[in-house]
Amino acid sequence: MPRDLDEALESLVRSIPDWPSPGVTFRDVTPLLADPEGLRLTVEGLASLGREIAGSDIDKVVGIEARGFIFGTPVAVALGAGFVPARKAGKLPAETFGVDYDLEYGSATIEIHRDAIEPGDRVLVVDDVLATGGTLAAVDELIERAGAKSAANVVVLEIGALGGRARLDPDRFGTLRTY
Ligand SMILES: O=P(O)(O)OC[C@H]1O[C@H](OP(=O)(O)OP(=O)(O)O)[C@H](O)[C@@H]1O
Ligand SMILES: Nc1ncnc2[nH]cnc12
């Protein structure tokens, strides 16, 4: 059993070389999710980092498909906030805002429901990994299109060499670990 969050992230995130394409080292959080203590420590760590950056009055947590759903929902419960899914194109049934973006191994479109965030809502965005920053920058733009502003962006892991942090507001970004 991991003794603390640092040990959990060190021992329970698996690195897979050349996946999903040659040259990419994929940081796989599934062993962390499967470990009860690792999962608890990570959710608590994200919630307290989000609270530290954004303050305690958070109305909505936006989780990014797919792995941001897993971490974002328990973080929303811990903070007493609602949960809003940011989904890949074509998955949400009602009216949406959409933004196209590039990521480490491709490009995509991300959407949220137009009525999921109210103007003035304080929003915390949660995902598992920051790589190039394309995904989080696109979600920040979606939140602005809805008339609100993301108060903090928090992730489990940052891949520092890809420079994603430079695409975000450094005062509103937090990570539990940097590679
Ligand atoms: O900083 P970026 O370069 O934008 O990359 C980070 C994003 O890439 C991964 O998601 P992916 O699109 O692979 O989707 P998945 O969670 O559905 O596997 C990861 O979960 C982040 O959302
Ligand atoms: N190297 C990586 N590992 C896990 N998720 C990612 N998303 C983008 N790049 C990634």
PDB file of C-alpha atoms and ligand atoms in Angstrom:
ATOM      1  CA  MET A   1       0.000   0.000   0.000  1.00  0.00           C
ATOM      2  CA  PRO A   2       1.467   3.433  -0.902  1.00  0.00           C
ATOM      3  CA  ARG A   3       2.379   5.531   2.179  1.00  0.00           C
ATOM      4  CA  ASP A   4       1.562   8.858   0.572  1.00  0.00           C
ATOM      5  CA  LEU A   5       0.551  10.534  -2.688  1.00  0.00           C
ATOM      6  CA  ASP A   6       4.121  10.906  -4.007  1.00  0.00           C
ATOM      7  CA  GLU A   7       4.779   7.213  -3.477  1.00  0.00           C
ATOM      8  CA  ALA A   8       1.448   6.289  -5.103  1.00  0.00           C
ATOM      9  CA  LEU A   9       2.194   8.371  -8.208  1.00  0.00           C
ATOM     10  CA  GLU A  10       5.756   7.042  -8.361  1.00  0.00           C
ATOM     11  CA  SER A  11       4.817   3.376  -8.097  1.00  0.00           C
ATOM     12  CA  LEU A  12       1.332   3.166  -9.666  1.00  0.00           C
ATOM     13  CA  VAL A  13       1.635   5.127 -12.935  1.00  0.00           C
ATOM     14  CA  ARG A  14       2.948   2.854 -15.662  1.00  0.00           C
ATOM     15  CA  SER A  15       4.983   4.087 -18.638  1.00  0.00           C
ATOM     16  CA  ILE A  16       4.326   2.341 -21.959  1.00  0.00           C
ATOM     17  CA  PRO A  17       6.901   3.128 -24.673  1.00  0.00           C
ATOM     18  CA  ASP A  18       5.788   3.732 -28.274  1.00  0.00           C
ATOM     19  CA  TRP A  19       2.043   3.751 -27.536  1.00  0.00           C
ATOM     20  CA  PRO A  20      -0.281   4.746 -29.201  1.00  0.00           C
ATOM     21  CA  SER A  21       2.359   5.676 -31.779  1.00  0.00           C
ATOM     22  CA  PRO A  22       6.158   5.421 -32.129  1.00  0.00           C
ATOM     23  CA  GLY A  23       8.028   7.977 -30.013  1.00  0.00           C
ATOM     24  CA  VAL A  24       5.186   8.555 -27.511  1.00  0.00           C
ATOM     25  CA  THR A  25       5.665   7.309 -23.935  1.00  0.00           C
ATOM     26  CA  PHE A  26       2.149   6.768 -22.643  1.00  0.00           C
ATOM     27  CA  ARG A  27       1.587   7.417 -18.915  1.00  0.00           C
ATOM     28  CA  ASP A  28      -1.007   4.843 -17.901  1.00  0.00           C
ATOM     29  CA  VAL A  29      -2.993   5.645 -14.733  1.00  0.00           C
ATOM     30  CA  THR A  30      -5.021   2.415 -14.673  1.00  0.00           C
ATOM     31  CA  PRO A  31      -2.824   0.790 -11.941  1.00  0.00           C
ATOM     32  CA  LEU A  32      -3.360   3.940  -9.825  1.00  0.00           C
ATOM     33  CA  LEU A  33      -7.137   3.686 -10.346  1.00  0.00           C
ATOM     34  CA  ALA A  34      -7.126   0.014  -9.373  1.00  0.00           C
ATOM     35  CA  ASP A  35      -5.380   0.676  -6.058  1.00  0.00           C
ATOM     36  CA  PRO A  36      -7.869   1.780  -3.329  1.00  0.00           C
ATOM     37  CA  GLU A  37      -5.357   3.904  -1.417  1.00  0.00           C
ATOM     38  CA  GLY A  38      -3.762   5.307  -4.570  1.00  0.00           C
ATOM     39  CA  LEU A  39      -7.192   6.310  -5.899  1.00  0.00           C
ATOM     40  CA  ARG A  40      -8.227   7.922  -2.598  1.00  0.00           C
ATOM     41  CA  LEU A  41      -4.964   9.863  -2.242  1.00  0.00           C
ATOM     42  CA  THR A  42      -5.165  11.099  -5.840  1.00  0.00           C
ATOM     43  CA  VAL A  43      -8.785  12.287  -5.595  1.00  0.00           C
ATOM     44  CA  GLU A  44      -8.044  14.043  -2.284  1.00  0.00           C
ATOM     45  CA  GLY A  45      -4.891  15.589  -3.782  1.00  0.00           C
ATOM     46  CA  LEU A  46      -6.763  16.966  -6.798  1.00  0.00           C
ATOM     47  CA  ALA A  47      -9.583  18.346  -4.631  1.00  0.00           C
ATOM     48  CA  SER A  48      -7.211  20.125  -2.266  1.00  0.00           C
ATOM     49  CA  LEU A  49      -5.064  21.487  -5.129  1.00  0.00           C
ATOM     50  CA  GLY A  50      -8.221  22.768  -6.847  1.00  0.00           C
ATOM     51  CA  ARG A  51      -9.399  24.412  -3.620  1.00  0.00           C
ATOM     52  CA  GLU A  52      -5.958  25.964  -3.074  1.00  0.00           C
ATOM     53  CA  ILE A  53      -5.912  27.544  -6.551  1.00  0.00           C
ATOM     54  CA  ALA A  54      -9.586  28.338  -7.115  1.00  0.00           C
ATOM     55  CA  GLY A  55     -10.843  28.918  -3.569  1.00  0.00           C
ATOM     56  CA  SER A  56     -13.600  26.992  -1.863  1.00  0.00           C
ATOM     57  CA  ASP A  57     -16.610  28.406  -3.757  1.00  0.00           C
ATOM     58  CA  ILE A  58     -16.467  26.142  -6.819  1.00  0.00           C
ATOM     59  CA  ASP A  59     -19.812  25.684  -8.614  1.00  0.00           C
ATOM     60  CA  LYS A  60     -18.872  23.179 -11.338  1.00  0.00           C
ATOM     61  CA  VAL A  61     -16.132  20.668 -12.016  1.00  0.00           C
ATOM     62  CA  VAL A  62     -15.551  20.015 -15.732  1.00  0.00           C
ATOM     63  CA  GLY A  63     -14.031  16.578 -16.415  1.00  0.00           C
ATOM     64  CA  ILE A  64     -12.495  15.872 -19.837  1.00  0.00           C
ATOM     65  CA  GLU A  65     -13.344  12.631 -21.709  1.00  0.00           C
ATOM     66  CA  ALA A  66     -12.398  10.020 -20.877  1.00  0.00           C
ATOM     67  CA  ARG A  67      -9.963   9.857 -18.008  1.00  0.00           C
ATOM     68  CA  GLY A  68     -10.956  13.295 -16.682  1.00  0.00           C
ATOM     69  CA  PHE A  69     -14.440  11.835 -16.011  1.00  0.00           C
ATOM     70  CA  ILE A  70     -12.966   9.264 -13.637  1.00  0.00           C
ATOM     71  CA  PHE A  71     -11.059  11.773 -11.514  1.00  0.00           C
ATOM     72  CA  GLY A  72     -13.394  14.764 -11.971  1.00  0.00           C
ATOM     73  CA  THR A  73     -16.580  13.195 -10.620  1.00  0.00           C
ATOM     74  CA  PRO A  74     -15.279  12.257  -7.134  1.00  0.00           C
ATOM     75  CA  VAL A  75     -13.488  15.623  -6.967  1.00  0.00           C
ATOM     76  CA  ALA A  76     -16.852  17.349  -7.619  1.00  0.00           C
ATOM     77  CA  VAL A  77     -18.450  15.320  -4.805  1.00  0.00           C
ATOM     78  CA  ALA A  78     -15.562  16.193  -2.447  1.00  0.00           C
ATOM     79  CA  LEU A  79     -15.947  19.916  -3.228  1.00  0.00           C
ATOM     80  CA  GLY A  80     -19.768  19.988  -3.126  1.00  0.00           C
ATOM     81  CA  ALA A  81     -19.842  21.043  -6.798  1.00  0.00           C
ATOM     82  CA  GLY A  82     -21.769  19.785  -9.839  1.00  0.00           C
ATOM     83  CA  PHE A  83     -20.058  17.760 -12.586  1.00  0.00           C
ATOM     84  CA  VAL A  84     -20.006  18.746 -16.287  1.00  0.00           C
ATOM     85  CA  PRO A  85     -18.594  16.377 -18.944  1.00  0.00           C
ATOM     86  CA  ALA A  86     -16.471  17.835 -21.769  1.00  0.00           C
ATOM     87  CA  ARG A  87     -16.919  15.219 -24.491  1.00  0.00           C
ATOM     88  CA  LYS A  88     -15.419  14.319 -27.845  1.00  0.00           C
ATOM     89  CA  ALA A  89     -17.527  15.539 -30.810  1.00  0.00           C
ATOM     90  CA  GLY A  90     -20.953  14.036 -31.423  1.00  0.00           C
ATOM     91  CA  LYS A  91     -21.533  12.455 -28.011  1.00  0.00           C
ATOM     92  CA  LEU A  92     -23.638  15.114 -26.254  1.00  0.00           C
ATOM     93  CA  PRO A  93     -27.341  15.104 -27.167  1.00  0.00           C
ATOM     94  CA  ALA A  94     -28.386  18.757 -26.629  1.00  0.00           C
ATOM     95  CA  GLU A  95     -27.041  22.056 -28.041  1.00  0.00           C
ATOM     96  CA  THR A  96     -23.258  22.318 -27.672  1.00  0.00           C
ATOM     97  CA  PHE A  97     -20.277  24.649 -27.959  1.00  0.00           C
ATOM     98  CA  GLY A  98     -17.308  22.971 -29.718  1.00  0.00           C
ATOM     99  CA  VAL A  99     -13.602  23.723 -30.145  1.00  0.00           C
ATOM    100  CA  ASP A 100     -11.086  21.912 -32.427  1.00  0.00           C
ATOM    101  CA  TYR A 101      -7.642  21.190 -30.987  1.00  0.00           C
ATOM    102  CA  ASP A 102      -4.407  19.224 -31.475  1.00  0.00           C
ATOM    103  CA  LEU A 103      -2.871  16.862 -28.940  1.00  0.00           C
ATOM    104  CA  GLU A 104       0.333  14.797 -28.674  1.00  0.00           C
ATOM    105  CA  TYR A 105      -0.922  12.037 -30.969  1.00  0.00           C
ATOM    106  CA  GLY A 106      -3.663  13.553 -33.128  1.00  0.00           C
ATOM    107  CA  SER A 107      -6.412  16.116 -33.298  1.00  0.00           C
ATOM    108  CA  ALA A 108     -10.026  16.193 -32.132  1.00  0.00           C
ATOM    109  CA  THR A 109     -13.041  18.330 -31.296  1.00  0.00           C
ATOM    110  CA  ILE A 110     -14.258  18.780 -27.732  1.00  0.00           C
ATOM    111  CA  GLU A 111     -17.760  19.905 -26.740  1.00  0.00           C
ATOM    112  CA  ILE A 112     -19.858  20.910 -23.745  1.00  0.00           C
ATOM    113  CA  HIS A 113     -23.597  21.458 -23.498  1.00  0.00           C
ATOM    114  CA  ARG A 114     -24.455  25.140 -23.944  1.00  0.00           C
ATOM    115  CA  ASP A 115     -26.557  25.170 -20.768  1.00  0.00           C
ATOM    116  CA  ALA A 116     -24.123  23.195 -18.565  1.00  0.00           C
ATOM    117  CA  ILE A 117     -22.293  26.252 -17.256  1.00  0.00           C
ATOM    118  CA  GLU A 118     -23.950  29.503 -16.232  1.00  0.00           C
ATOM    119  CA  PRO A 119     -22.309  32.887 -16.755  1.00  0.00           C
ATOM    120  CA  GLY A 120     -20.409  33.702 -13.589  1.00  0.00           C
ATOM    121  CA  ASP A 121     -20.010  30.077 -12.474  1.00  0.00           C
ATOM    122  CA  ARG A 122     -16.658  29.326 -10.810  1.00  0.00           C
ATOM    123  CA  VAL A 123     -15.336  26.305 -12.678  1.00  0.00           C
ATOM    124  CA  LEU A 124     -12.567  23.814 -11.873  1.00  0.00           C
ATOM    125  CA  VAL A 125     -11.269  21.711 -14.789  1.00  0.00           C
ATOM    126  CA  VAL A 126      -9.881  18.221 -14.021  1.00  0.00           C
ATOM    127  CA  ASP A 127      -7.939  15.856 -16.292  1.00  0.00           C
ATOM    128  CA  ASP A 128      -5.393  13.075 -15.859  1.00  0.00           C
ATOM    129  CA  VAL A 129      -2.514  14.316 -18.042  1.00  0.00           C
ATOM    130  CA  LEU A 130      -1.204  17.630 -19.380  1.00  0.00           C
ATOM    131  CA  ALA A 131       0.916  16.969 -22.471  1.00  0.00           C
ATOM    132  CA  THR A 132       0.891  19.650 -25.233  1.00  0.00           C
ATOM    133  CA  GLY A 133      -1.862  21.556 -23.424  1.00  0.00           C
ATOM    134  CA  GLY A 134      -4.135  21.506 -26.489  1.00  0.00           C
ATOM    135  CA  THR A 135      -6.973  19.777 -24.652  1.00  0.00           C
ATOM    136  CA  LEU A 136      -7.022  21.988 -21.555  1.00  0.00           C
ATOM    137  CA  ALA A 137      -6.637  25.181 -23.627  1.00  0.00           C
ATOM    138  CA  ALA A 138      -9.627  24.073 -25.747  1.00  0.00           C
ATOM    139  CA  VAL A 139     -11.732  23.377 -22.645  1.00  0.00           C
ATOM    140  CA  ASP A 140     -10.823  26.791 -21.164  1.00  0.00           C
ATOM    141  CA  GLU A 141     -12.085  28.304 -24.429  1.00  0.00           C
ATOM    142  CA  LEU A 142     -15.353  26.317 -24.181  1.00  0.00           C
ATOM    143  CA  ILE A 143     -15.913  27.631 -20.660  1.00  0.00           C
ATOM    144  CA  GLU A 144     -15.329  31.198 -21.887  1.00  0.00           C
ATOM    145  CA  ARG A 145     -17.799  30.632 -24.746  1.00  0.00           C
ATOM    146  CA  ALA A 146     -20.339  29.703 -22.036  1.00  0.00           C
ATOM    147  CA  GLY A 147     -19.703  33.091 -20.382  1.00  0.00           C
ATOM    148  CA  ALA A 148     -17.674  31.818 -17.427  1.00  0.00           C
ATOM    149  CA  LYS A 149     -13.971  31.404 -16.672  1.00  0.00           C
ATOM    150  CA  SER A 150     -12.026  28.420 -15.446  1.00  0.00           C
ATOM    151  CA  ALA A 151     -10.800  29.236 -11.938  1.00  0.00           C
ATOM    152  CA  ALA A 152      -8.248  26.410 -11.973  1.00  0.00           C
ATOM    153  CA  ASN A 153      -6.978  23.581 -14.188  1.00  0.00           C
ATOM    154  CA  VAL A 154      -5.669  20.590 -12.244  1.00  0.00           C
ATOM    155  CA  VAL A 155      -4.156  17.336 -13.500  1.00  0.00           C
ATOM    156  CA  VAL A 156      -2.623  14.217 -12.004  1.00  0.00           C
ATOM    157  CA  LEU A 157       0.473  14.305 -14.250  1.00  0.00           C
ATOM    158  CA  GLU A 158       2.283  16.906 -16.336  1.00  0.00           C
ATOM    159  CA  ILE A 159       4.663  15.851 -19.121  1.00  0.00           C
ATOM    160  CA  GLY A 160       6.971  18.850 -18.752  1.00  0.00           C
ATOM    161  CA  ALA A 161       9.022  18.349 -21.920  1.00  0.00           C
ATOM    162  CA  LEU A 162       5.965  18.973 -24.109  1.00  0.00           C
ATOM    163  CA  GLY A 163       5.548  22.508 -22.763  1.00  0.00           C
ATOM    164  CA  GLY A 164       1.760  22.427 -22.268  1.00  0.00           C
ATOM    165  CA  ARG A 165       1.922  24.691 -19.218  1.00  0.00           C
ATOM    166  CA  ALA A 166       2.961  27.613 -21.466  1.00  0.00           C
ATOM    167  CA  ARG A 167      -0.449  27.460 -23.191  1.00  0.00           C
ATOM    168  CA  LEU A 168      -2.278  27.923 -19.886  1.00  0.00           C
ATOM    169  CA  ASP A 169      -2.393  30.631 -17.230  1.00  0.00           C
ATOM    170  CA  PRO A 170       0.396  29.480 -14.853  1.00  0.00           C
ATOM    171  CA  ASP A 171      -1.416  31.009 -11.854  1.00  0.00           C
ATOM    172  CA  ARG A 172      -4.454  28.798 -12.487  1.00  0.00           C
ATOM    173  CA  PHE A 173      -2.617  25.540 -13.242  1.00  0.00           C
ATOM    174  CA  GLY A 174      -1.719  22.799 -10.776  1.00  0.00           C
ATOM    175  CA  THR A 175      -0.352  19.253 -11.086  1.00  0.00           C
ATOM    176  CA  LEU A 176       0.241  16.478  -8.580  1.00  0.00           C
ATOM    177  CA  ARG A 177       3.433  15.359 -10.372  1.00  0.00           C
ATOM    178  CA  THR A 178       5.672  16.505 -13.246  1.00  0.00           C
ATOM    179  CA  TYR A 179       7.715  14.161 -15.454  1.00  0.00           C
TER     180      TYR A 179
HETATM  181  O1  LIG B   1      -2.208  18.071 -23.371  1.00  0.00           O
HETATM  182  P1  LIG B   1      -2.684  17.316 -24.586  1.00  0.00           P
HETATM  183  O2  LIG B   1      -1.605  17.116 -25.604  1.00  0.00           O
HETATM  184  O3  LIG B   1      -3.896  17.921 -25.172  1.00  0.00           O
HETATM  185  O4  LIG B   1      -3.042  15.843 -24.120  1.00  0.00           O
HETATM  186  C1  LIG B   1      -3.725  15.531 -22.943  1.00  0.00           C
HETATM  187  C2  LIG B   1      -4.987  14.776 -23.209  1.00  0.00           C
HETATM  188  O5  LIG B   1      -4.711  13.563 -23.894  1.00  0.00           O
HETATM  189  C3  LIG B   1      -5.355  12.483 -23.224  1.00  0.00           C
HETATM  190  O6  LIG B   1      -6.650  12.277 -23.657  1.00  0.00           O
HETATM  191  P2  LIG B   1      -7.059  11.544 -25.009  1.00  0.00           P
HETATM  192  O7  LIG B   1      -7.462  12.588 -26.011  1.00  0.00           O
HETATM  193  O8  LIG B   1      -6.007  10.568 -25.408  1.00  0.00           O
HETATM  194  O9  LIG B   1      -8.414  10.839 -24.631  1.00  0.00           O
HETATM  195  P3  LIG B   1      -8.874   9.642 -23.660  1.00  0.00           P
HETATM  196  O10 LIG B   1      -8.829  10.182 -22.244  1.00  0.00           O
HETATM  197  O11 LIG B   1     -10.254   9.425 -24.135  1.00  0.00           O
HETATM  198  O12 LIG B   1      -7.955   8.473 -23.844  1.00  0.00           O
HETATM  199  C4  LIG B   1      -5.371  12.934 -21.786  1.00  0.00           C
HETATM  200  O13 LIG B   1      -6.341  12.237 -21.035  1.00  0.00           O
HETATM  201  C5  LIG B   1      -5.668  14.406 -21.897  1.00  0.00           C
HETATM  202  O14 LIG B   1      -7.059  14.666 -21.999  1.00  0.00           O
HETATM  203  N1  LIG B   2       2.023  10.623 -23.135  1.00  0.00           N
HETATM  204  C1  LIG B   2       0.764  10.601 -22.713  1.00  0.00           C
HETATM  205  N2  LIG B   2       0.375   9.727 -21.773  1.00  0.00           N
HETATM  206  C2  LIG B   2      -0.924   9.707 -21.340  1.00  0.00           C
HETATM  207  N3  LIG B   2      -1.857  10.528 -21.815  1.00  0.00           N
HETATM  208  C3  LIG B   2      -1.490  11.420 -22.744  1.00  0.00           C
HETATM  209  N4  LIG B   2      -2.193  12.364 -23.396  1.00  0.00           N
HETATM  210  C4  LIG B   2      -1.363  12.977 -24.252  1.00  0.00           C
HETATM  211  N5  LIG B   2      -0.133  12.482 -24.182  1.00  0.00           N
HETATM  212  C5  LIG B   2      -0.188  11.495 -23.234  1.00  0.00           C
END
